[in-house]
mmCIF file of C-alpha atoms in Angstrom:
data_model
loop_
_atom_site.group_PDB
_atom_site.id
_atom_site.type_symbol
_atom_site.label_atom_id
_atom_site.label_comp_id
_atom_site.label_asym_id
_atom_site.label_seq_id
_atom_site.Cartn_x
_atom_site.Cartn_y
_atom_site.Cartn_z
ATOM 1 C CA MET W 719 0.000 0.000 0.000
ATOM 2 C CA ARG W 720 1.523 3.302 -1.140
ATOM 3 C CA LEU W 721 0.529 6.871 -0.388
ATOM 4 C CA THR W 722 0.099 8.882 -3.612
ATOM 5 C CA SER W 723 -1.303 12.203 -2.369
ATOM 6 C CA LEU W 724 -1.529 14.107 0.902
ATOM 7 C CA GLY W 725 -3.874 17.001 1.671
ATOM 8 C CA LEU W 726 -3.777 19.238 4.761
ATOM 9 C CA HIS W 727 -6.315 21.792 5.945
ATOM 10 C CA ASN W 728 -5.614 23.903 9.047
ATOM 11 C CA PHE W 729 -3.169 21.248 10.252
ATOM 12 C CA ARG W 730 -0.466 22.690 12.521
ATOM 13 C CA ASN W 731 0.930 25.700 10.621
ATOM 14 C CA ILE W 732 -0.366 24.660 7.190
ATOM 15 C CA LYS W 733 -3.557 26.346 6.003
ATOM 16 C CA ASP W 734 -4.296 24.483 2.781
ATOM 17 C CA SER W 735 -1.842 22.340 0.815
ATOM 18 C CA THR W 736 -1.906 19.235 -1.346
ATOM 19 C CA PHE W 737 1.217 17.248 -2.143
ATOM 20 C CA ILE W 738 1.907 14.489 -4.663
ATOM 21 C CA ILE W 739 3.903 11.737 -2.957
ATOM 22 C CA GLY W 740 6.501 9.845 -4.971
ATOM 23 C CA GLU W 741 6.647 6.085 -5.304
ATOM 24 C CA ASN W 742 10.102 5.785 -3.744
ATOM 25 C CA LEU W 743 11.513 8.738 -1.787
ATOM 26 C CA THR W 744 9.738 12.045 -1.155
ATOM 27 C CA VAL W 745 11.676 14.771 0.660
ATOM 28 C CA PHE W 746 10.136 17.839 2.297
ATOM 29 C CA ILE W 747 12.899 20.429 2.437
ATOM 30 C CA GLY W 748 12.981 23.902 3.942
ATOM 31 C CA ASP W 749 14.179 26.073 6.780
ATOM 32 C CA ASN W 750 13.156 25.491 10.377
ATOM 33 C CA ALA W 751 9.532 26.316 11.284
ATOM 34 C CA LYS W 752 8.370 25.956 7.673
ATOM 35 C CA GLY W 753 6.257 22.856 8.366
ATOM 36 C CA LYS W 754 8.477 19.959 7.288
ATOM 37 C CA THR W 755 7.885 17.913 10.436
ATOM 38 C CA ASN W 756 4.197 18.873 10.306
ATOM 39 C CA CYS W 757 3.943 17.122 6.926
ATOM 40 C CA ILE W 758 5.599 14.005 8.355
ATOM 41 C CA GLU W 759 3.233 14.129 11.326
ATOM 42 C CA ALA W 760 0.266 14.551 8.980
ATOM 43 C CA VAL W 761 1.055 11.171 7.376
ATOM 44 C CA PHE W 762 1.330 9.609 10.840
ATOM 45 C CA PHE W 763 -1.975 11.257 11.807
ATOM 46 C CA LEU W 764 -3.632 9.981 8.628
ATOM 47 C CA VAL W 765 -2.663 6.400 9.486
ATOM 48 C CA HIS W 766 -3.117 6.344 13.265
ATOM 49 C CA GLY W 767 -5.605 9.111 13.979
ATOM 50 C CA THR W 768 -3.134 10.729 16.397
ATOM 51 C CA GLY W 769 -0.041 12.855 16.015
ATOM 52 C CA PHE W 770 3.309 12.021 17.546
ATOM 53 C CA ARG W 771 4.048 15.351 19.261
ATOM 54 C CA GLU W 772 0.856 16.874 20.655
ATOM 55 C CA THR W 773 -0.168 16.812 24.309
ATOM 56 C CA LYS W 774 -3.594 18.236 23.447
ATOM 57 C CA GLU W 775 -5.541 17.718 20.222
ATOM 58 C CA GLU W 776 -6.007 21.467 19.796
ATOM 59 C CA GLU W 777 -2.262 21.681 19.139
ATOM 60 C CA LEU W 778 -2.879 19.960 15.802
ATOM 61 C CA VAL W 779 -5.162 22.764 14.605
ATOM 62 C CA LEU W 780 -3.801 25.907 12.963
ATOM 63 C CA PHE W 781 -3.448 28.619 15.600
ATOM 64 C CA GLY W 782 -6.082 31.318 15.212
ATOM 65 C CA ASP W 783 -8.489 29.099 13.269
ATOM 66 C CA LYS W 784 -10.140 26.818 15.801
ATOM 67 C CA ALA W 785 -13.128 25.636 13.776
ATOM 68 C CA SER W 786 -11.795 22.474 12.158
ATOM 69 C CA ALA W 787 -8.846 20.737 10.572
ATOM 70 C CA TYR W 788 -8.315 17.593 8.526
ATOM 71 C CA VAL W 789 -5.744 15.453 6.760
ATOM 72 C CA GLU W 790 -6.675 13.373 3.749
ATOM 73 C CA GLY W 791 -4.777 11.073 1.454
ATOM 74 C CA VAL W 792 -5.037 8.460 -1.264
ATOM 75 C CA PHE W 793 -3.419 5.040 -0.913
ATOM 76 C CA THR W 794 -3.016 2.586 -3.793
ATOM 77 C CA ASP W 795 -2.211 -1.091 -4.151
ATOM 78 C CA ALA W 796 -2.840 -3.838 -6.679
ATOM 79 C CA SER W 797 -6.564 -3.822 -5.872
ATOM 80 C CA GLY W 798 -7.048 -0.102 -6.505
ATOM 81 C CA LYS W 799 -7.306 3.171 -4.593
ATOM 82 C CA ILE W 800 -8.473 3.960 -1.067
ATOM 83 C CA SER W 801 -9.134 7.529 0.046
ATOM 84 C CA CYS W 802 -8.735 8.217 3.767
ATOM 85 C CA LYS W 803 -9.539 11.269 5.852
ATOM 86 C CA VAL W 804 -9.214 12.199 9.511
ATOM 87 C CA GLY W 805 -10.931 15.353 10.702
ATOM 88 C CA LEU W 806 -10.910 17.439 13.861
ATOM 89 C CA VAL W 807 -14.025 19.504 14.586
ATOM 90 C CA ARG W 808 -14.373 21.875 17.515
ATOM 91 C CA TYR W 809 -17.277 21.505 19.925
ATOM 92 C CA GLU W 810 -18.010 22.817 23.412
ATOM 93 C CA LEU W 811 -15.647 20.567 25.364
ATOM 94 C CA GLY W 812 -12.789 20.357 22.904
ATOM 95 C CA TYR W 813 -12.288 18.582 19.568
ATOM 96 C CA LYS W 814 -13.994 15.540 18.123
ATOM 97 C CA LYS W 815 -12.325 13.303 15.560
ATOM 98 C CA SER W 816 -14.043 11.766 12.580
ATOM 99 C CA PHE W 817 -12.689 9.055 10.289
ATOM 100 C CA PHE W 818 -13.603 8.356 6.664
ATOM 101 C CA ILE W 819 -12.659 5.680 4.137
ATOM 102 C CA ASN W 820 -13.845 6.325 0.599
ATOM 103 C CA LYS W 821 -16.089 9.070 2.063
ATOM 104 C CA THR W 822 -17.840 6.586 4.379
ATOM 105 C CA LYS W 823 -17.638 7.419 8.080
ATOM 106 C CA LYS W 824 -15.940 4.802 10.246
ATOM 107 C CA GLN W 825 -15.203 4.130 13.887
ATOM 108 C CA LEU W 826 -11.519 4.384 14.782
ATOM 109 C CA ARG W 827 -11.131 0.631 15.143
ATOM 110 C CA GLN W 828 -12.708 0.089 11.713
ATOM 111 C CA TYR W 829 -10.571 2.829 10.205
ATOM 112 C CA LYS W 830 -7.322 1.315 11.487
ATOM 113 C CA GLN W 831 -8.156 -2.101 10.033
ATOM 114 C CA GLU W 832 -7.340 -0.898 6.522
ATOM 115 C CA PRO W 833 -3.943 -2.180 5.264
ATOM 116 C CA ARG W 834 -1.658 0.821 5.728
ATOM 117 C CA GLY W 835 0.997 1.690 8.270
ATOM 118 C CA VAL W 836 4.097 3.722 9.038
ATOM 119 C CA VAL W 837 7.362 3.339 10.937
ATOM 120 C CA LEU W 838 8.681 6.637 12.273
ATOM 121 C CA PHE W 839 12.347 7.574 12.721
ATOM 122 C CA ALA W 840 12.733 10.789 14.742
ATOM 123 C CA PRO W 841 15.743 12.336 16.565
ATOM 124 C CA GLU W 842 13.915 12.395 19.909
ATOM 125 C CA HIS W 843 13.625 8.595 19.853
ATOM 126 C CA ILE W 844 17.163 8.438 21.222
ATOM 127 C CA GLU W 845 15.631 9.581 24.529
ATOM 128 C CA MET W 846 13.933 6.207 24.680
ATOM 129 C CA LEU W 847 17.389 4.723 25.286
ATOM 130 C CA THR W 848 18.915 7.477 27.388
ATOM 131 C CA GLY W 849 15.837 8.626 29.306
ATOM 132 C CA SER W 850 13.659 7.197 32.062
ATOM 133 C CA PRO W 851 12.030 3.730 32.021
ATOM 134 C CA ASN W 852 8.713 5.466 31.360
ATOM 135 C CA LYS W 853 9.946 6.549 27.917
ATOM 136 C CA ARG W 854 10.815 2.954 27.059
ATOM 137 C CA ARG W 855 7.482 1.624 28.297
ATOM 138 C CA SER W 856 5.691 4.315 26.328
ATOM 139 C CA TYR W 857 7.521 3.368 23.129
ATOM 140 C CA PHE W 858 6.651 -0.310 23.434
ATOM 141 C CA ASP W 859 3.063 0.385 24.522
ATOM 142 C CA LYS W 860 2.356 2.621 21.527
ATOM 143 C CA LEU W 861 3.947 0.120 19.166
ATOM 144 C CA LEU W 862 2.219 -2.987 20.515
ATOM 145 C CA SER W 863 -1.164 -1.254 20.778
ATOM 146 C CA GLN W 864 -1.089 -0.740 16.995
ATOM 147 C CA PHE W 865 -1.210 -4.482 16.402
ATOM 148 C CA ASP W 866 -3.029 -5.927 19.399
ATOM 149 C CA TYR W 867 -6.330 -4.394 20.457
ATOM 150 C CA GLN W 868 -6.480 -6.720 23.452
ATOM 151 C CA TYR W 869 -3.110 -5.403 24.623
ATOM 152 C CA LYS W 870 -4.414 -1.842 24.682
ATOM 153 C CA LYS W 871 -7.659 -2.987 26.293
ATOM 154 C CA ASN W 872 -5.862 -4.888 29.063
ATOM 155 C CA LEU W 873 -3.366 -2.080 29.628
ATOM 156 C CA ASP W 874 -6.200 0.429 30.040
ATOM 157 C CA ALA W 875 -8.049 -1.955 32.364
ATOM 158 C CA TYR W 876 -4.928 -2.395 34.467
ATOM 159 C CA GLU W 877 -4.349 1.351 34.775
ATOM 160 C CA ARG W 878 -7.977 1.977 35.809
ATOM 161 C CA ALA W 879 -7.879 -0.832 38.368
ATOM 162 C CA MET W 880 -4.534 0.362 39.737
ATOM 163 C CA ARG W 881 -5.944 3.870 40.265
ATOM 164 C CA ARG W 882 -8.875 2.414 42.195
ATOM 165 C CA ARG W 883 -6.497 0.221 44.163
ATOM 166 C CA ASN W 884 -4.327 3.227 45.017
ATOM 167 C CA LYS W 885 -7.362 5.166 46.151
ATOM 168 C CA ILE W 886 -8.272 2.374 48.568
ATOM 169 C CA LEU W 887 -4.683 2.257 49.856
ATOM 170 C CA GLU W 888 -4.642 6.016 50.341
ATOM 171 C CA ASN W 889 -7.862 6.104 52.359
ATOM 172 C CA PHE W 890 -8.032 2.854 54.353
ATOM 173 C CA GLU W 891 -8.428 3.166 58.131
ATOM 174 C CA ASP W 892 -8.532 -0.435 59.290
ATOM 175 C CA ALA W 893 -5.782 -2.714 57.936
ATOM 176 C CA ARG W 894 -7.838 -5.775 58.881
ATOM 177 C CA LYS W 895 -10.625 -4.733 56.504
ATOM 178 C CA LEU W 896 -8.292 -3.632 53.718
ATOM 179 C CA GLN W 897 -8.088 -7.022 52.016
ATOM 180 C CA ASP W 898 -11.849 -7.235 51.669
ATOM 181 C CA GLU W 899 -11.916 -3.844 49.975
ATOM 182 C CA ILE W 900 -8.931 -4.409 47.712
ATOM 183 C CA SER W 901 -9.304 -8.071 46.698
ATOM 184 C CA TYR W 902 -11.513 -7.397 43.655
ATOM 185 C CA TRP W 903 -9.037 -4.874 42.222
ATOM 186 C CA ASN W 904 -6.161 -7.265 42.925
ATOM 187 C CA GLU W 905 -7.898 -9.806 40.712
ATOM 188 C CA VAL W 906 -8.518 -7.308 37.903
ATOM 189 C CA CYS W 907 -4.919 -6.107 38.060
ATOM 190 C CA THR W 908 -3.575 -9.664 38.059
ATOM 191 C CA GLN W 909 -5.534 -10.704 34.977
ATOM 192 C CA SER W 910 -4.936 -7.581 32.876
ATOM 193 C CA ALA W 911 -1.261 -7.292 33.878
ATOM 194 C CA ALA W 912 -0.594 -10.901 32.911
ATOM 195 C CA TYR W 913 -1.666 -10.225 29.329
ATOM 196 C CA ALA W 914 0.400 -7.051 29.056
ATOM 197 C CA THR W 915 3.473 -8.815 30.470
ATOM 198 C CA MET W 916 3.044 -11.711 28.043
ATOM 199 C CA VAL W 917 2.829 -9.445 24.987
ATOM 200 C CA ARG W 918 5.850 -7.397 26.064
ATOM 201 C CA GLN W 919 7.874 -10.572 26.595
ATOM 202 C CA ASN W 920 6.803 -11.982 23.230
ATOM 203 C CA TYR W 921 7.925 -8.820 21.464
ATOM 204 C CA CYS W 922 11.315 -8.891 23.162
ATOM 205 C CA ASP W 923 11.680 -12.541 22.136
ATOM 206 C CA PHE W 924 10.862 -11.504 18.562
ATOM 207 C CA LEU W 925 13.531 -8.778 18.603
ATOM 208 C CA ASN W 926 16.125 -11.217 19.909
ATOM 209 C CA LYS W 927 15.589 -13.517 16.932
ATOM 210 C CA ASN W 928 17.479 -10.991 14.773
ATOM 211 C CA GLN W 929 20.322 -9.666 16.880
ATOM 212 C CA SER W 930 22.899 -8.662 14.280
ATOM 213 C CA ILE W 931 23.195 -5.293 12.551
ATOM 214 C CA ASP W 932 26.301 -3.919 10.816
ATOM 215 C CA SER W 933 28.371 -6.819 12.217
ATOM 216 C CA ARG W 934 27.273 -5.869 15.764
ATOM 217 C CA LYS W 935 25.106 -8.030 17.994
ATOM 218 C CA PHE W 936 22.351 -6.560 20.154
ATOM 219 C CA ARG W 937 20.061 -8.144 22.717
ATOM 220 C CA ILE W 938 17.126 -6.744 24.657
ATOM 221 C CA GLU W 939 16.321 -7.888 28.180
ATOM 222 C CA TYR W 940 12.844 -7.429 29.605
ATOM 223 C CA LEU W 941 12.983 -6.479 33.297
ATOM 224 C CA LYS W 942 9.448 -7.481 34.131
ATOM 225 C CA ASN W 943 7.691 -6.503 37.335
ATOM 226 C CA GLU W 944 4.710 -8.807 37.482
ATOM 227 C CA PHE W 945 1.462 -8.318 39.336
ATOM 228 C CA ASN W 946 0.542 -11.624 40.989
ATOM 229 C CA GLN W 947 -0.203 -13.159 44.379
ATOM 230 C CA ASN W 948 3.467 -13.581 45.265
ATOM 231 C CA GLN W 949 4.079 -9.900 44.692
ATOM 232 C CA ILE W 950 0.960 -8.932 46.629
ATOM 233 C CA GLU W 951 2.239 -10.841 49.651
ATOM 234 C CA LYS W 952 5.835 -9.635 49.214
ATOM 235 C CA TYR W 953 4.926 -5.943 49.198
ATOM 236 C CA GLU W 954 2.002 -6.026 51.626
ATOM 237 C CA ASP W 955 3.813 -4.367 54.551
ATOM 238 C CA LEU W 956 5.482 -1.755 52.343
ATOM 239 C CA GLU W 957 2.191 -0.816 50.732
ATOM 240 C CA LEU W 958 0.605 -0.319 54.143
ATOM 241 C CA LYS W 959 3.332 2.236 54.856
ATOM 242 C CA THR W 960 3.480 3.984 51.474
ATOM 243 C CA ARG W 961 -0.250 3.649 50.674
ATOM 244 C CA ARG W 962 0.668 3.091 47.020
ATOM 245 C CA THR W 963 0.917 0.144 44.628
ATOM 246 C CA MET W 964 4.597 -0.768 44.722
ATOM 247 C CA PHE W 965 4.817 -3.352 41.929
ATOM 248 C CA GLY W 966 3.358 -4.257 38.553
ATOM 249 C CA PRO W 967 4.023 -3.597 34.828
ATOM 250 C CA GLN W 968 3.961 0.175 35.392
ATOM 251 C CA LYS W 969 7.453 -0.415 36.824
ATOM 252 C CA ASP W 970 8.754 -2.583 33.958
ATOM 253 C CA ASP W 971 11.948 -1.648 32.184
ATOM 254 C CA PHE W 972 13.971 -2.811 29.184
ATOM 255 C CA GLN W 973 17.752 -2.989 28.779
ATOM 256 C CA ILE W 974 19.686 -3.291 25.530
ATOM 257 C CA PHE W 975 23.077 -4.971 25.394
ATOM 258 C CA LEU W 976 25.781 -4.873 22.741
ATOM 259 C CA THR W 977 28.311 -7.675 22.355
ATOM 260 C CA GLN W 978 31.717 -6.244 21.577
ATOM 261 C CA LYS W 979 33.732 -7.971 18.863
ATOM 262 C CA LYS W 980 37.047 -8.314 20.687
ATOM 263 C CA ASP W 981 36.218 -9.715 24.109
ATOM 264 C CA LYS W 982 32.659 -10.868 23.341
ATOM 265 C CA GLN W 983 31.480 -9.305 26.580
ATOM 266 C CA GLU W 984 28.088 -7.612 26.709
ATOM 267 C CA GLU W 985 27.847 -3.871 27.307
ATOM 268 C CA ASN W 986 24.737 -2.115 28.551
ATOM 269 C CA VAL W 987 24.219 0.383 25.732
ATOM 270 C CA GLN W 988 21.973 2.662 27.760
ATOM 271 C CA LYS W 989 24.484 3.063 30.577
ATOM 272 C CA PHE W 990 27.879 2.663 28.934
ATOM 273 C CA GLY W 991 27.384 2.903 25.175
ATOM 274 C CA SER W 992 28.794 5.740 23.101
ATOM 275 C CA ARG W 993 26.427 8.063 21.255
ATOM 276 C CA SER W 994 27.188 6.169 18.045
ATOM 277 C CA GLU W 995 26.431 2.807 19.698
ATOM 278 C CA GLN W 996 23.179 4.153 21.109
ATOM 279 C CA ARG W 997 22.105 5.365 17.679
ATOM 280 C CA LEU W 998 22.934 1.967 16.211
ATOM 281 C CA ALA W 999 20.895 0.308 18.986
ATOM 282 C CA LEU W 1000 17.992 2.583 18.069
ATOM 283 C CA MET W 1001 18.389 1.537 14.434
ATOM 284 C CA TRP W 1002 18.300 -2.107 15.549
ATOM 285 C CA LEU W 1003 15.029 -1.470 17.380
ATOM 286 C CA LYS W 1004 13.541 0.246 14.337
ATOM 287 C CA LEU W 1005 14.583 -2.586 12.034
ATOM 288 C CA GLY W 1006 12.867 -4.950 14.446
ATOM 289 C CA GLU W 1007 9.770 -2.759 14.331
ATOM 290 C CA ILE W 1008 9.713 -3.015 10.522
ATOM 291 C CA ARG W 1009 10.102 -6.808 10.641
ATOM 292 C CA TYR W 1010 7.351 -7.094 13.227
ATOM 293 C CA PHE W 1011 5.080 -4.899 11.144
ATOM 294 C CA GLN W 1012 5.647 -7.096 8.105
ATOM 295 C CA GLU W 1013 5.099 -10.336 10.024
ATOM 296 C CA VAL W 1014 1.880 -9.230 11.720
ATOM 297 C CA SER W 1015 0.336 -7.082 8.975
ATOM 298 C CA LYS W 1016 1.658 -8.974 5.924
ATOM 299 C CA PHE W 1017 2.477 -5.764 4.029
ATOM 300 C CA ASP W 1018 5.205 -3.145 4.006
ATOM 301 C CA PRO W 1019 5.022 0.058 6.049
ATOM 302 C CA ILE W 1020 5.849 3.561 4.852
ATOM 303 C CA LEU W 1021 9.041 4.916 6.407
ATOM 304 C CA LEU W 1022 8.833 8.401 7.925
ATOM 305 C CA LEU W 1023 12.230 10.062 8.462
ATOM 306 C CA ASP W 1024 11.936 13.266 10.476
ATOM 307 C CA ASP W 1025 15.247 15.095 9.999
ATOM 308 C CA VAL W 1026 17.265 12.059 11.098
ATOM 309 C CA PHE W 1027 20.222 12.537 8.759
ATOM 310 C CA SER W 1028 21.507 15.428 10.847
ATOM 311 C CA GLU W 1029 21.659 13.091 13.861
ATOM 312 C CA PHE W 1030 23.086 9.884 12.372
ATOM 313 C CA ASP W 1031 26.656 9.045 11.478
ATOM 314 C CA SER W 1032 27.778 7.592 8.139
ATOM 315 C CA THR W 1033 27.117 3.984 9.202
ATOM 316 C CA ASN W 1034 23.518 4.695 10.167
ATOM 317 C CA LYS W 1035 22.976 6.788 7.045
ATOM 318 C CA GLU W 1036 23.992 3.832 4.889
ATOM 319 C CA LEU W 1037 21.642 1.567 6.836
ATOM 320 C CA ILE W 1038 18.793 4.037 6.310
ATOM 321 C CA LEU W 1039 19.504 4.257 2.596
ATOM 322 C CA ASP W 1040 19.335 0.463 2.372
ATOM 323 C CA LEU W 1041 15.822 0.751 3.845
ATOM 324 C CA VAL W 1042 14.858 3.590 1.501
ATOM 325 C CA LYS W 1043 15.644 1.268 -1.421
ATOM 326 C CA GLN W 1044 13.078 -1.220 -0.121
ATOM 327 C CA TYR W 1045 10.191 0.912 1.187
ATOM 328 C CA GLN W 1046 8.281 4.009 0.210
ATOM 329 C CA THR W 1047 9.892 6.756 2.270
ATOM 330 C CA ILE W 1048 8.848 10.291 3.213
ATOM 331 C CA ALA W 1049 11.559 12.444 4.769
ATOM 332 C CA SER W 1050 12.036 15.952 6.122
ATOM 333 C CA THR W 1051 15.340 17.843 6.037
ATOM 334 C CA THR W 1052 16.914 21.283 5.951
ATOM 335 C CA ASP W 1053 19.465 20.391 3.276
ATOM 336 C CA LEU W 1054 19.883 18.178 0.223
ATOM 337 C CA GLU W 1055 22.155 15.541 1.762
ATOM 338 C CA ILE W 1056 19.602 12.747 1.670
ATOM 339 C CA VAL W 1057 18.634 13.670 -1.901
ATOM 340 C CA ASN W 1058 22.259 13.633 -3.041
ATOM 341 C CA LEU W 1059 22.916 10.306 -1.324
ATOM 342 C CA ALA W 1060 19.753 8.889 -2.881
ATOM 343 C CA LYS W 1061 21.021 9.887 -6.342
ATOM 344 C CA LYS W 1062 24.350 8.227 -5.551
ATOM 345 C CA HIS W 1063 22.472 5.012 -4.672
ATOM 346 C CA LYS W 1064 20.214 5.407 -7.751
ATOM 347 C CA ILE W 1065 17.063 5.873 -5.653
ATOM 348 C CA PRO W 1066 14.394 7.964 -7.433
ATOM 349 C CA SER W 1067 13.348 10.943 -5.329
ATOM 350 C CA GLU W 1068 10.826 13.778 -5.357
ATOM 351 C CA VAL W 1069 11.660 17.078 -3.639
ATOM 352 C CA ILE W 1070 8.955 19.325 -2.133
ATOM 353 C CA ARG W 1071 10.224 22.740 -1.048
ATOM 354 C CA LEU W 1072 8.343 24.513 1.726
#
């Protein structure tokens, strides 16, 4: 499934624009604040119904024009064309989204069942390696929720039950009666957490099936923090003191290791890796994301490259260009480096200047 056209109305800083998207590589080029990343985000929004930068939906709407906004596009494959549209309309309490396929309104779940998808490369993704465990959990949760509705459903159920559980812990007066009040939420947490833990472990196992990249070997380790009866008993006294849930998948973490060539010893990339090694580890994760997408969805994703060439070294640039040869790619940049390298590798490209 390939994207052939992209239309934006009141999206971010773009009032009205329509772009023809090339079959191989399309590059949005321009100075900072011209809307290059907004065009990349518009493709992401068209596929997922959400952006990748906003904290509030109103941030997606052109400032000063709060009535409505939309992104629309046409996808093609061997069976024909599919037109898609995601709109944002203002109402009293905020914004309401609407989804259309071939001008027929759909629910979000129906809309996302159509065979199209993207894999995003963005400079800020390096924070997933160098930042807090929450950034890593967030990355995996967003990724896995794309493919497994039950994962998202169980994760939401766990978070709701944990909030109720915390409220009981915060307000209990008689420790002897606490178990009667909290037992139901323990059961809900146990069941929903078990599914989330299983899916996270399965994805890590999938990543570890393909450990090599550029003659380096990476491995991811899932530091799971399960919610079960053993943990309930283990942390009972501590929870009485802290009045908070002290265990569960909200405390999970992931560690990535690199095996060095010389001594064959593993190095924790997050803690001890160089900037170059961390970027290569990120590339390994993204390659795994592409493979997973292909295995689960049975079709190729569109690659979105948001100004990544300024961040990557020559090794990673070559790896990216190898991907650009294989997948439809839409990139943003402030210079022509990626275009020139594409010409060198005989990759057809279209340039859109903003």
